[in-house]
Coordinates of C-alpha atoms in Angstrom, one line a residue:
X16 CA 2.7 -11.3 17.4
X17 CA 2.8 -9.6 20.7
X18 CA 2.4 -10.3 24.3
X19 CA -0.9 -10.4 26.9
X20 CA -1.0 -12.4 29.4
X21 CA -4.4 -15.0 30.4
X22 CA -4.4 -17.8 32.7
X23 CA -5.2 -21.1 31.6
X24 CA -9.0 -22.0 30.7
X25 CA -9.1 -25.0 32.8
X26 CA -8.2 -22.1 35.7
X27 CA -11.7 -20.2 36.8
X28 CA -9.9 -18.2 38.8
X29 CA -9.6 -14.8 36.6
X30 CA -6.9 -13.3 38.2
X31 CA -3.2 -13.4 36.3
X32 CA -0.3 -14.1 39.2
X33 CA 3.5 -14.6 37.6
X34 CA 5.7 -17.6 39.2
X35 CA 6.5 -14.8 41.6
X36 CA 3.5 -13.5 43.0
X37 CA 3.7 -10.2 41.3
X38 CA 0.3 -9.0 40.1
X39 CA 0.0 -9.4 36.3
X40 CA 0.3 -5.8 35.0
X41 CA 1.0 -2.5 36.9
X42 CA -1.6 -0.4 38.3
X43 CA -1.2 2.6 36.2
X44 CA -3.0 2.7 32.5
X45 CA -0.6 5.2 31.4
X46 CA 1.9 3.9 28.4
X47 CA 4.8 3.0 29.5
X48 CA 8.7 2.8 28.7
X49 CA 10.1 0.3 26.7
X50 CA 11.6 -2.4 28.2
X51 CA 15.1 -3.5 26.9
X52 CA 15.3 -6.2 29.3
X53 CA 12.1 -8.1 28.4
X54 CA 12.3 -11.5 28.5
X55 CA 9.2 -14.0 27.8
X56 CA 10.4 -16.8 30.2
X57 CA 10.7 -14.7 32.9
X58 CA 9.1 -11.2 32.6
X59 CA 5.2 -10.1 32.2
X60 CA 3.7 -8.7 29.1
X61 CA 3.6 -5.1 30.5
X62 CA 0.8 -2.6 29.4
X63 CA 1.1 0.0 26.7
X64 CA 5.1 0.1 26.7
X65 CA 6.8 1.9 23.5
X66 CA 8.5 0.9 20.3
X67 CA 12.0 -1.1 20.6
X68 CA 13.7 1.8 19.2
X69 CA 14.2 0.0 15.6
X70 CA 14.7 1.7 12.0
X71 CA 11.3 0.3 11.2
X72 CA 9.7 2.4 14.1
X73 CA 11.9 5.5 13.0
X74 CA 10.7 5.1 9.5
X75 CA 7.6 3.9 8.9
X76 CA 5.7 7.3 9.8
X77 CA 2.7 7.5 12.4
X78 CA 0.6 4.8 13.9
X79 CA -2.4 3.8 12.2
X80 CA -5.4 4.8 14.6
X81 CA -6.4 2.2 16.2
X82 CA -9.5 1.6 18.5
X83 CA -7.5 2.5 22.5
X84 CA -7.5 0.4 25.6
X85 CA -10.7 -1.7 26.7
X86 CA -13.2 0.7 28.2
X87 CA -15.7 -1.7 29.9
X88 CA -17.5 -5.2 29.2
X89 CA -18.1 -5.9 25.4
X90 CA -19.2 -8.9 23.3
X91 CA -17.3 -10.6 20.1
X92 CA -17.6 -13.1 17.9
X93 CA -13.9 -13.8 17.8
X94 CA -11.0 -12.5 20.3
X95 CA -7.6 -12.5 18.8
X96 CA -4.6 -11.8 21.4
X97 CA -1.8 -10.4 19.7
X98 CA -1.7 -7.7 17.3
X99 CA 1.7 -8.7 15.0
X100 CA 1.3 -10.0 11.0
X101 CA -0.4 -12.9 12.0
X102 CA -3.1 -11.3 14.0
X103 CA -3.7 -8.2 11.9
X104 CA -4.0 -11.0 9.1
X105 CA -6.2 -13.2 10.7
X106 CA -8.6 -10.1 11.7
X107 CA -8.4 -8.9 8.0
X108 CA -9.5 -12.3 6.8
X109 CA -12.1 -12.9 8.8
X110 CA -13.4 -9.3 8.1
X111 CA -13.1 -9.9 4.0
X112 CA -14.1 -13.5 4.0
X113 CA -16.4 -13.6 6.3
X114 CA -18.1 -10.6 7.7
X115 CA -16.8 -11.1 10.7
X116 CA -15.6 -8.4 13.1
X117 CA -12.5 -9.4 15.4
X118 CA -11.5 -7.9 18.5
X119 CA -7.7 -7.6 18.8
X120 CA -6.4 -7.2 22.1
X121 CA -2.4 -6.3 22.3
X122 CA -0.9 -5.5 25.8
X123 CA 1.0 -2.7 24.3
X124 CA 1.3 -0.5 21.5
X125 CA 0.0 -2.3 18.4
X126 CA 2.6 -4.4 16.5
X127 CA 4.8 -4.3 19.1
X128 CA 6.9 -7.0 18.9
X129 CA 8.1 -9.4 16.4
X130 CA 6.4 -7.9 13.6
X131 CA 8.2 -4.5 14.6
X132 CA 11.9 -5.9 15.1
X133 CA 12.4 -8.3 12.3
X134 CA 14.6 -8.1 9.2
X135 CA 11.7 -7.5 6.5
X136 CA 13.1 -10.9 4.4
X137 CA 10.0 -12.5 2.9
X138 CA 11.3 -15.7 2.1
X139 CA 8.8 -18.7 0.6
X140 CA 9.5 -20.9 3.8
X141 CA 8.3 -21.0 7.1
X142 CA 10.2 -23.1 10.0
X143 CA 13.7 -23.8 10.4
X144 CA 14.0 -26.7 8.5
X145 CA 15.2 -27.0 4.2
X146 CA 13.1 -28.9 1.8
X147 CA 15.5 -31.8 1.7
X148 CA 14.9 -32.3 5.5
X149 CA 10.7 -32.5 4.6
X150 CA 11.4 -35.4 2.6
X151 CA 13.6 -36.8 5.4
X152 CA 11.0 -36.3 7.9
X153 CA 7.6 -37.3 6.2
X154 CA 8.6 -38.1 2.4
X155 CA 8.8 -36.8 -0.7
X156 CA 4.3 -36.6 -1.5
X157 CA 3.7 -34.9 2.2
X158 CA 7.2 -32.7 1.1
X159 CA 5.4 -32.0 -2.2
X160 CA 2.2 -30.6 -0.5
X161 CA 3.6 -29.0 2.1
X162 CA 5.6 -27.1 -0.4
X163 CA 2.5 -26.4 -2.4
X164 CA 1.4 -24.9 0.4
X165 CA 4.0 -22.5 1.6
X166 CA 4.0 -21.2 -1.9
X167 CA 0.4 -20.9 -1.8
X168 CA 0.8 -18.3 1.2
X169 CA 3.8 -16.5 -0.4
X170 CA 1.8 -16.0 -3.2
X171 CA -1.0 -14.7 -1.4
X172 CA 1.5 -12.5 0.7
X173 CA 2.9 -11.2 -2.5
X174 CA -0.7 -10.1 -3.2
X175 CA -1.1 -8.3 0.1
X176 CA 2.5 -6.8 -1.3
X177 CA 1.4 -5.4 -4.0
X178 CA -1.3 -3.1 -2.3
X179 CA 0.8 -1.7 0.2
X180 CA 4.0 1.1 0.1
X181 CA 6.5 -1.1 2.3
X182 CA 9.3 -0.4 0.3
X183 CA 9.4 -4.1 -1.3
X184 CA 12.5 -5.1 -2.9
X185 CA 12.0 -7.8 -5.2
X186 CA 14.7 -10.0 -6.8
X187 CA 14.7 -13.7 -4.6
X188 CA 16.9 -14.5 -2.1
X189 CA 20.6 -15.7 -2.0
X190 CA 21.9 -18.7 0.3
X191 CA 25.6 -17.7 0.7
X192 CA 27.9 -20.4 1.5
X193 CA 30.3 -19.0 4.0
X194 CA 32.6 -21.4 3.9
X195 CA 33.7 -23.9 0.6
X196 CA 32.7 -27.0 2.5
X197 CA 28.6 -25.3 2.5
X198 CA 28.4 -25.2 -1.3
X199 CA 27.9 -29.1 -1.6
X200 CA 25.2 -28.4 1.0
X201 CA 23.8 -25.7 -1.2
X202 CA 24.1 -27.6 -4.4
X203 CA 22.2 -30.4 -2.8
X204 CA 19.4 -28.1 -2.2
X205 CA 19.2 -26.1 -5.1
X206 CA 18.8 -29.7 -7.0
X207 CA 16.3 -31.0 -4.8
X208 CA 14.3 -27.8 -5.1
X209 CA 15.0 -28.0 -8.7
X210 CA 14.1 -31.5 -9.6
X211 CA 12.0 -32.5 -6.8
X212 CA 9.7 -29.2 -6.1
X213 CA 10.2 -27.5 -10.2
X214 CA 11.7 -24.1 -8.7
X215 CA 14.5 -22.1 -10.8
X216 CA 17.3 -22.3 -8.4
X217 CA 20.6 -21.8 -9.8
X218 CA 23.8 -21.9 -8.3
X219 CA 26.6 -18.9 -8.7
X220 CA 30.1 -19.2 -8.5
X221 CA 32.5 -17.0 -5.9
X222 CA 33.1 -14.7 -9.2
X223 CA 29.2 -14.6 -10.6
X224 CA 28.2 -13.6 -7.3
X225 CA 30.3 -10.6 -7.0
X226 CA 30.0 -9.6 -10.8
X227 CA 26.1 -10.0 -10.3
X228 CA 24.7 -9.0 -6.2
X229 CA 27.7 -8.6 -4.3
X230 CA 31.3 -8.6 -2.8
X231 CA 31.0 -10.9 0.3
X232 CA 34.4 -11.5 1.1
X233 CA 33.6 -14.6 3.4
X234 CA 31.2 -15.9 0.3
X235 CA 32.5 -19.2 -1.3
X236 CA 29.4 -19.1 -3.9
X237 CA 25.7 -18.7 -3.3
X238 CA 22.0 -20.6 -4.2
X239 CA 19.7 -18.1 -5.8
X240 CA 16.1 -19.0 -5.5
X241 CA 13.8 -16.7 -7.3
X242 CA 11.1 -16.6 -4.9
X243 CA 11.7 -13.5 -2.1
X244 CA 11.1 -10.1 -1.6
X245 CA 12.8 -7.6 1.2
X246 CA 9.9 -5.6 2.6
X247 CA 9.8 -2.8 5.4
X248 CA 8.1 -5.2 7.5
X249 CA 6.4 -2.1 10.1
X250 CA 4.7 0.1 6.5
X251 CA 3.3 -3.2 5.4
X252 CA 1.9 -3.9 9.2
X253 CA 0.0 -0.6 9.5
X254 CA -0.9 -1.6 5.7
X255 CA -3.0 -5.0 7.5
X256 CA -4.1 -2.3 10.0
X257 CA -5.5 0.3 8.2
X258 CA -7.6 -2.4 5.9
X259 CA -8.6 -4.4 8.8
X260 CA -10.4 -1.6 10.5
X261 CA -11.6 -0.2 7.4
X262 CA -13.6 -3.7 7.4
X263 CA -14.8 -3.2 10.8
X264 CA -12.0 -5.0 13.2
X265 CA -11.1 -3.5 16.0
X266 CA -7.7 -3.2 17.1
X267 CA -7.5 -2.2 21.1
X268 CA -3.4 -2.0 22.8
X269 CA -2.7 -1.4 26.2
X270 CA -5.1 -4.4 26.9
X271 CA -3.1 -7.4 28.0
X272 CA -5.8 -10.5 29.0
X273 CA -5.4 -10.6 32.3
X274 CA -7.3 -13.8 33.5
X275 CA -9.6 -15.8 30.8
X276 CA -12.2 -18.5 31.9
X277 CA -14.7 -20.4 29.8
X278 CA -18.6 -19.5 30.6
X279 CA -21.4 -19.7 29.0
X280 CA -20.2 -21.6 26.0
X281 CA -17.6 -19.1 25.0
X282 CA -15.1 -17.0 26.5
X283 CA -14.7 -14.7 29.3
X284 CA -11.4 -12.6 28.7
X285 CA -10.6 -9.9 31.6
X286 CA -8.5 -6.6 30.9
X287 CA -7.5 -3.6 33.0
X288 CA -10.1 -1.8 31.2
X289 CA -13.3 -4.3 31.1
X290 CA -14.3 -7.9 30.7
X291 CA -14.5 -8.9 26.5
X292 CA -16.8 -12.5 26.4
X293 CA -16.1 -14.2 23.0
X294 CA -16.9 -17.2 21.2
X295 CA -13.7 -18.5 19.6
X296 CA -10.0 -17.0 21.0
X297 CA -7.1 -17.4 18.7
X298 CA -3.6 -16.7 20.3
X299 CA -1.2 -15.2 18.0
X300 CA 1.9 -13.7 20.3
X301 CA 4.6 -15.6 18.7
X302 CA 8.1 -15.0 20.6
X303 CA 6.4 -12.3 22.9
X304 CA 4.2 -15.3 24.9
X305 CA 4.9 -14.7 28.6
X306 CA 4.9 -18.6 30.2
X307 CA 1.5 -18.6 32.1
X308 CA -1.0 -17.9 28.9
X309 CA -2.5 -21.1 29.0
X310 CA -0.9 -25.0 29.7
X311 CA -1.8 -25.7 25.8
X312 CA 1.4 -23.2 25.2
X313 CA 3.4 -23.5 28.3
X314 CA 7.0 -24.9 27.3
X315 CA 6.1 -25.0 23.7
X316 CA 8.1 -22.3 22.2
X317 CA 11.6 -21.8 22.5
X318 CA 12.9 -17.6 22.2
X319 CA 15.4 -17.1 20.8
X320 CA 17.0 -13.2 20.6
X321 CA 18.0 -12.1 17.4
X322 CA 20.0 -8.9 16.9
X323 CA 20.0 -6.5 14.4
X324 CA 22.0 -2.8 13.4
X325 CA 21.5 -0.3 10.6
X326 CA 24.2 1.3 9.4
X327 CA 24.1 5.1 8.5
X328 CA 23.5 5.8 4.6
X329 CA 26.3 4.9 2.9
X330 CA 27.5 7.2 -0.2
X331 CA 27.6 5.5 -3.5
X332 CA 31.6 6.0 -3.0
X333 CA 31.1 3.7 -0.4
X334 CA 28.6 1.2 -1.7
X335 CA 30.9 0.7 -4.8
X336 CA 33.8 0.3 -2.7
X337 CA 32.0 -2.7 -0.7
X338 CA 30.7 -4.4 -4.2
X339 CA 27.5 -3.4 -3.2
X340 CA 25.8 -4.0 -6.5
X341 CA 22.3 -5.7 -5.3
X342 CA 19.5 -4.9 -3.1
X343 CA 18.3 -8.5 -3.1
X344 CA 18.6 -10.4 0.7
X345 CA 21.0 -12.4 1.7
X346 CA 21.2 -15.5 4.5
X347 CA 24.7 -17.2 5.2
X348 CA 25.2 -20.7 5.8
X349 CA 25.7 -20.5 9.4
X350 CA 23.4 -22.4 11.6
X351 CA 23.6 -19.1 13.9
X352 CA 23.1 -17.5 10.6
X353 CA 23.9 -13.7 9.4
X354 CA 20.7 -11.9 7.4
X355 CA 21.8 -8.8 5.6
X356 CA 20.8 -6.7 2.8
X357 CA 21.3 -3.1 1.2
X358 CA 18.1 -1.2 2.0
X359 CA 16.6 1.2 -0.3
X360 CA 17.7 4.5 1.4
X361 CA 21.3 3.1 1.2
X362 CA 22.0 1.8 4.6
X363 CA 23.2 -1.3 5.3
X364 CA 21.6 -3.8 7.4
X365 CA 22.7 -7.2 9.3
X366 CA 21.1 -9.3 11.9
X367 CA 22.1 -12.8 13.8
X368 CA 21.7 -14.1 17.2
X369 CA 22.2 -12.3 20.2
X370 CA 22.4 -12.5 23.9
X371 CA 20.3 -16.0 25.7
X372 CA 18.5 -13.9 28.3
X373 CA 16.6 -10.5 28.2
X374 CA 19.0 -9.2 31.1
X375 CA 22.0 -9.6 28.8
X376 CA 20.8 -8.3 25.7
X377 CA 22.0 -4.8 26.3
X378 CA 26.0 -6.1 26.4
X379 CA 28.3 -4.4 24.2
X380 CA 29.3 -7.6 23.0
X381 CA 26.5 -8.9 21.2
X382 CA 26.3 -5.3 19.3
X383 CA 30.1 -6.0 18.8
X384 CA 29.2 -9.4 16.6
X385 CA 27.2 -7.9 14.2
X386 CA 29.8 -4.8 13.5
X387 CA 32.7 -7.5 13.2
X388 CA 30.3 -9.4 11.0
X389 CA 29.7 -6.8 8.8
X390 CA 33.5 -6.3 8.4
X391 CA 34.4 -9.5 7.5
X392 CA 31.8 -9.5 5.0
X393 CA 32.7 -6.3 3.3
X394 CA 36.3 -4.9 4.8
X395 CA 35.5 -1.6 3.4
X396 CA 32.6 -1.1 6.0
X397 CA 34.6 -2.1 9.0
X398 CA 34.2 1.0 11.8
X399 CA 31.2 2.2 9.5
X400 CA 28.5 4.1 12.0
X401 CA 25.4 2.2 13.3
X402 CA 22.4 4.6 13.5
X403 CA 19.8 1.7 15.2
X404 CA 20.5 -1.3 16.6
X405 CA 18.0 -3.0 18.7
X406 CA 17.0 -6.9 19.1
X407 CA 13.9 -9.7 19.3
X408 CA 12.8 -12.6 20.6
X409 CA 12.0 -15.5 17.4
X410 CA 9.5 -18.2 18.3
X411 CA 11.0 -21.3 17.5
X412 CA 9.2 -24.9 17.7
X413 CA 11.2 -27.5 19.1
X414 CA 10.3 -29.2 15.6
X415 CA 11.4 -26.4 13.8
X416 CA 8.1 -26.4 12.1
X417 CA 5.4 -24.1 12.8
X418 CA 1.7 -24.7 13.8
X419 CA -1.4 -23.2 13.0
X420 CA -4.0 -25.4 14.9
X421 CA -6.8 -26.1 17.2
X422 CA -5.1 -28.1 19.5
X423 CA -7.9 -29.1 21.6
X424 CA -11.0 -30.3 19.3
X425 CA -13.2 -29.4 23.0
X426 CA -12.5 -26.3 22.9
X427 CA -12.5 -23.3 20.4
X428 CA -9.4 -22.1 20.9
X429 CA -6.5 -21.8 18.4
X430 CA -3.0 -20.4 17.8
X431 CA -0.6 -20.2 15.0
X432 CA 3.4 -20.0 16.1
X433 CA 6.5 -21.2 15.7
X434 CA 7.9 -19.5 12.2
X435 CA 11.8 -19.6 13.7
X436 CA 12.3 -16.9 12.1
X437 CA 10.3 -17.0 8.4
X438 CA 7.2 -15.4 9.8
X439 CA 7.5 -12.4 7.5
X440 CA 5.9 -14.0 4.5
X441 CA 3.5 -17.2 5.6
X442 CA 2.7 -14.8 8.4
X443 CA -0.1 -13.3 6.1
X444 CA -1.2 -17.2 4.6
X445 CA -1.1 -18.6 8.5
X446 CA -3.7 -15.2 9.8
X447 CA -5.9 -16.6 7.2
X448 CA -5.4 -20.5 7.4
X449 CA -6.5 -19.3 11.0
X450 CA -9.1 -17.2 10.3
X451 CA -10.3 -20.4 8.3
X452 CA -9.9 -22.6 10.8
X453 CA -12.2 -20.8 13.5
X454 CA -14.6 -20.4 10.6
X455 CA -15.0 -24.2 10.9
X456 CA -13.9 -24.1 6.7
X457 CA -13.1 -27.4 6.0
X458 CA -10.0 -27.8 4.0
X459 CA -7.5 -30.4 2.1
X460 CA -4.7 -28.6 4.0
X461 CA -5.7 -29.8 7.6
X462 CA -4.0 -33.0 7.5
X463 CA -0.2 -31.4 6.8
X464 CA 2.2 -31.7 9.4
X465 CA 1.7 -27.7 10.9
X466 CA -1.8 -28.3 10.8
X467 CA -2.8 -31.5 12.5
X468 CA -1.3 -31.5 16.0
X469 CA -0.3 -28.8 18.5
X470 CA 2.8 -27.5 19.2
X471 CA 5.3 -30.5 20.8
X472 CA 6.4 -29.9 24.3
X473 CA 10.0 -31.4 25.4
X474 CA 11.2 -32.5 28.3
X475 CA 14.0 -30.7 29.3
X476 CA 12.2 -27.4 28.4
X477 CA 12.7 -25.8 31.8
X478 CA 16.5 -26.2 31.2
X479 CA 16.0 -24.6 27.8
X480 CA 18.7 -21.9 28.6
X481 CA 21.3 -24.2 29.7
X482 CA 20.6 -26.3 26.4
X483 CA 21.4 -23.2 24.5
X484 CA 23.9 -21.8 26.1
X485 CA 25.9 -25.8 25.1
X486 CA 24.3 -25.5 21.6
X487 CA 25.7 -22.1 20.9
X488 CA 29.1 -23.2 21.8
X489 CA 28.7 -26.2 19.6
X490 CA 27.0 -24.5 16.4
X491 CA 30.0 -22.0 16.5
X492 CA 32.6 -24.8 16.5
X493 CA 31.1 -26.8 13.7
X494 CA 30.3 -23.2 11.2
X495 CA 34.1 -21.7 12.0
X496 CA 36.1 -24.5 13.6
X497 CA 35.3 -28.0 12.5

């Protein structure tokens, strides 16, 4: 789910040109540093720039090879910009299914963004919204199926799983209510996903929940749902590498599109290192889309910056002193929710929002919110060391629901976006609903909600920030205050 940069098909002019002027990528082919500052409304894709410098990147050993830059004019089937979960799954798919070899093309090092900076929760869930709002939205039979098919992609990511060492923690995940006034909320879910959609939730008292996971001081109770699995999202990445070009995809960074135009009855995609023509493109850069890819995407995607930290390894003094008694992850109740969990090398790890803008994400104080988070979660890690901290930009719909679609039936182009955050599961299922979809497979699926029409745009999009900046204020008064 990383960034390249294209101009719009209707456009036949090749050539890439930000709001600015600037030209689209510099003129050196050399990698280049990570930017902290990167910022998809405002900033280009860059070419080849380094890891964020996450615990995944530290930890999941080397690279996978992959295939290098574009190195003159080739031909493809399919062209898939982006090289995250959902492009590494589309390419594997259409490889196993179908025979078919992708080009991936990924303006900088492979997997570089979302996929790489995430929190490793695979939840069954994609979007921002519960189950109880499905039935709200489109009623209880399109709730039903849309649910049976969520759970259809976490099962099949389970299977991808199960064949790759990324450290998966199984065990479901926990809804914690931060406050008492959220466990009405929670036991409200926890029926409807009981009664309405047959799942196992169960809800635990403030006392089973520390005799049982753990000691979260600000916990009032928790929903359990059986269904989850913590994953070290970068090892299982490489994992849809490795297999992907072992089926014959080919996986080129430091090849950000520069200008695309259609020709010919397919695809003309121009890089800094030579011209790729296709027949079917499928965009799959999720919070990493630079404004300018195409007008099908322009304005569609809200990014949101989510932080995260890793503690250093805590001693099992320590974990028993916090009531750390679980591996299993954990989300709060927050709308600007906290993630967390106890990884399996004993470090702690939390994440929650951060900073509105790329050129603030470096302040102390959004570092500052996860540490005091931490401590009023577990008092017995307050002033503990952070070894990484480092943050993200989340594609959010302004649905809240994501979309994996063909959103012009003239032309055969596709994307898939808009996971707000639960990407790390139905990640794998939307790569292959994708891969599917390009295939021209015809499907019961395609007339669900994130199927059958594009992302929505909104009108006020170019005030997006603003808009935050007032919802921030408000969410915090209404999870603290009100």
């Amino acid at each position: 789910m990383d960034a390249a940069m294209s101009s719009d098909p209707s456009n036949t002019a090749d050539a890439a040109i930000d709001p600015a002027g600037r030209p689209a990528v510099a003129a050196s082919p050399a990698a280049s540093a990570y930017d902290p500052r990167y910022d998809p409304l405002v900033s280009l894709p860059g070419r080849g720039q380094e890891y964020a410098p996450t615990y995944w990147v530290d930890t999941a050993g080397a690279p996978p090879a992959d295939d290098g830059p574009i190195q003159g004019d080739i031909e493809a089937d399919v062209v898939i910009v982006g090289s995250g979960f959902t492009g590494l799954s589309a390419a594997l798919a259409l490889a196993r299914d179908y025979g078919v070899r992708a080009v991936v093309l990924e303006a900088n090092r492979a997997v570089w963004g979302c996929t790489s900076r995430n929190g490793g929760q695979g939840q069954n869930a994609s979007g921002r919204l519960y189950r109880s709002q499905w039935i709200e939205r489109w009623g209880l039979d399109t709730a039903r199926r849309l649910d049976a098919e969520i759970h259809e992609g976490f099962d099949y990511w389970k299977s991808l799983v199960a064949g790759i060492d990324c450290d998966a923690q199984p065990g479901g995940h926990l809804y914690t209510a931060h406050r008492e006034k959220k466990m009405a909320f929670l036991r409200n879910e926890a029926r409807v996903m009981r009664e309405q959609f047959g799942y196992d939730t169960r809800m635990l008292t403030r006392d089973e929940l520390r005799e049982r996971y753990v000691d979260d001081h600000e916990a009032m109770g928790a929903l359990h749902e059986p269904d989850g699995i913590g994953v070290h999202p970068l090892k299982l990445a490489y994992g849809y590498m490795r297999q992907a070009r072992a089926l014959g995809a080919r996986i080129h960074p430091g090849s950000p599109v520069l200008g695309w135009s259609e020709e010919g009855g397919g695809y003309r995609l121009r890089t800094p290192g030579g011209t790729v023509r296709a027949k079917r493109v499928a965009f799959a850069t999720g919070g990493y889309t630079a404004q300018g890819v195409n007008r099908l995407l322009d304005n569609r995607i809200m990014p949101i910056l989510s932080n995260s930290m890793v503690t250093r390894v805590l001693t099992p003094d320590e974990r028993a002193r916090a009531g750390l008694k679980s591996t299993v992850f954990i989300t709060d109740t927050r709308t600007l929710r906290f993630y967390y969990r106890l990884l399996p090398d004993g470090r702690m790890q939390i994440g929650s929002r951060s900073a509105l803008r790329g050129a603030d994400a470096q302040q102390p104080r959004h570092l500052a919110l996860l540490r005091e988070g931490l401590a009023r979660k577990f008092p017995a890690l307050r002033g503990i060391e952070v070894d990484y901290s480092w943050w993200g930009w989340v594609d959010v719909s302004h649905d809240m629901m994501p979309r994996i679609t063909r959103p012009d039936p003239a032309r055969q182009v596709y994307y898939a976006f808009g996971y707000g955050g639960n990407g790390v599961a139905f990640s794998a299922h939307a790569g292959r609903r994708l891969a599917q979809r390009m295939m021209g497979q015809d499907g019961l699926a395609w007339d669900l909600p994130i199927y059958d029409s594009p992302l929505p745009g909104h009108l006020f999009a170019p005030f997006r920030r603003l808009g935050q900046a007032l919802l921030y204020r408000w969410y915090y008064l209404r999870d603290e205050m009100l």
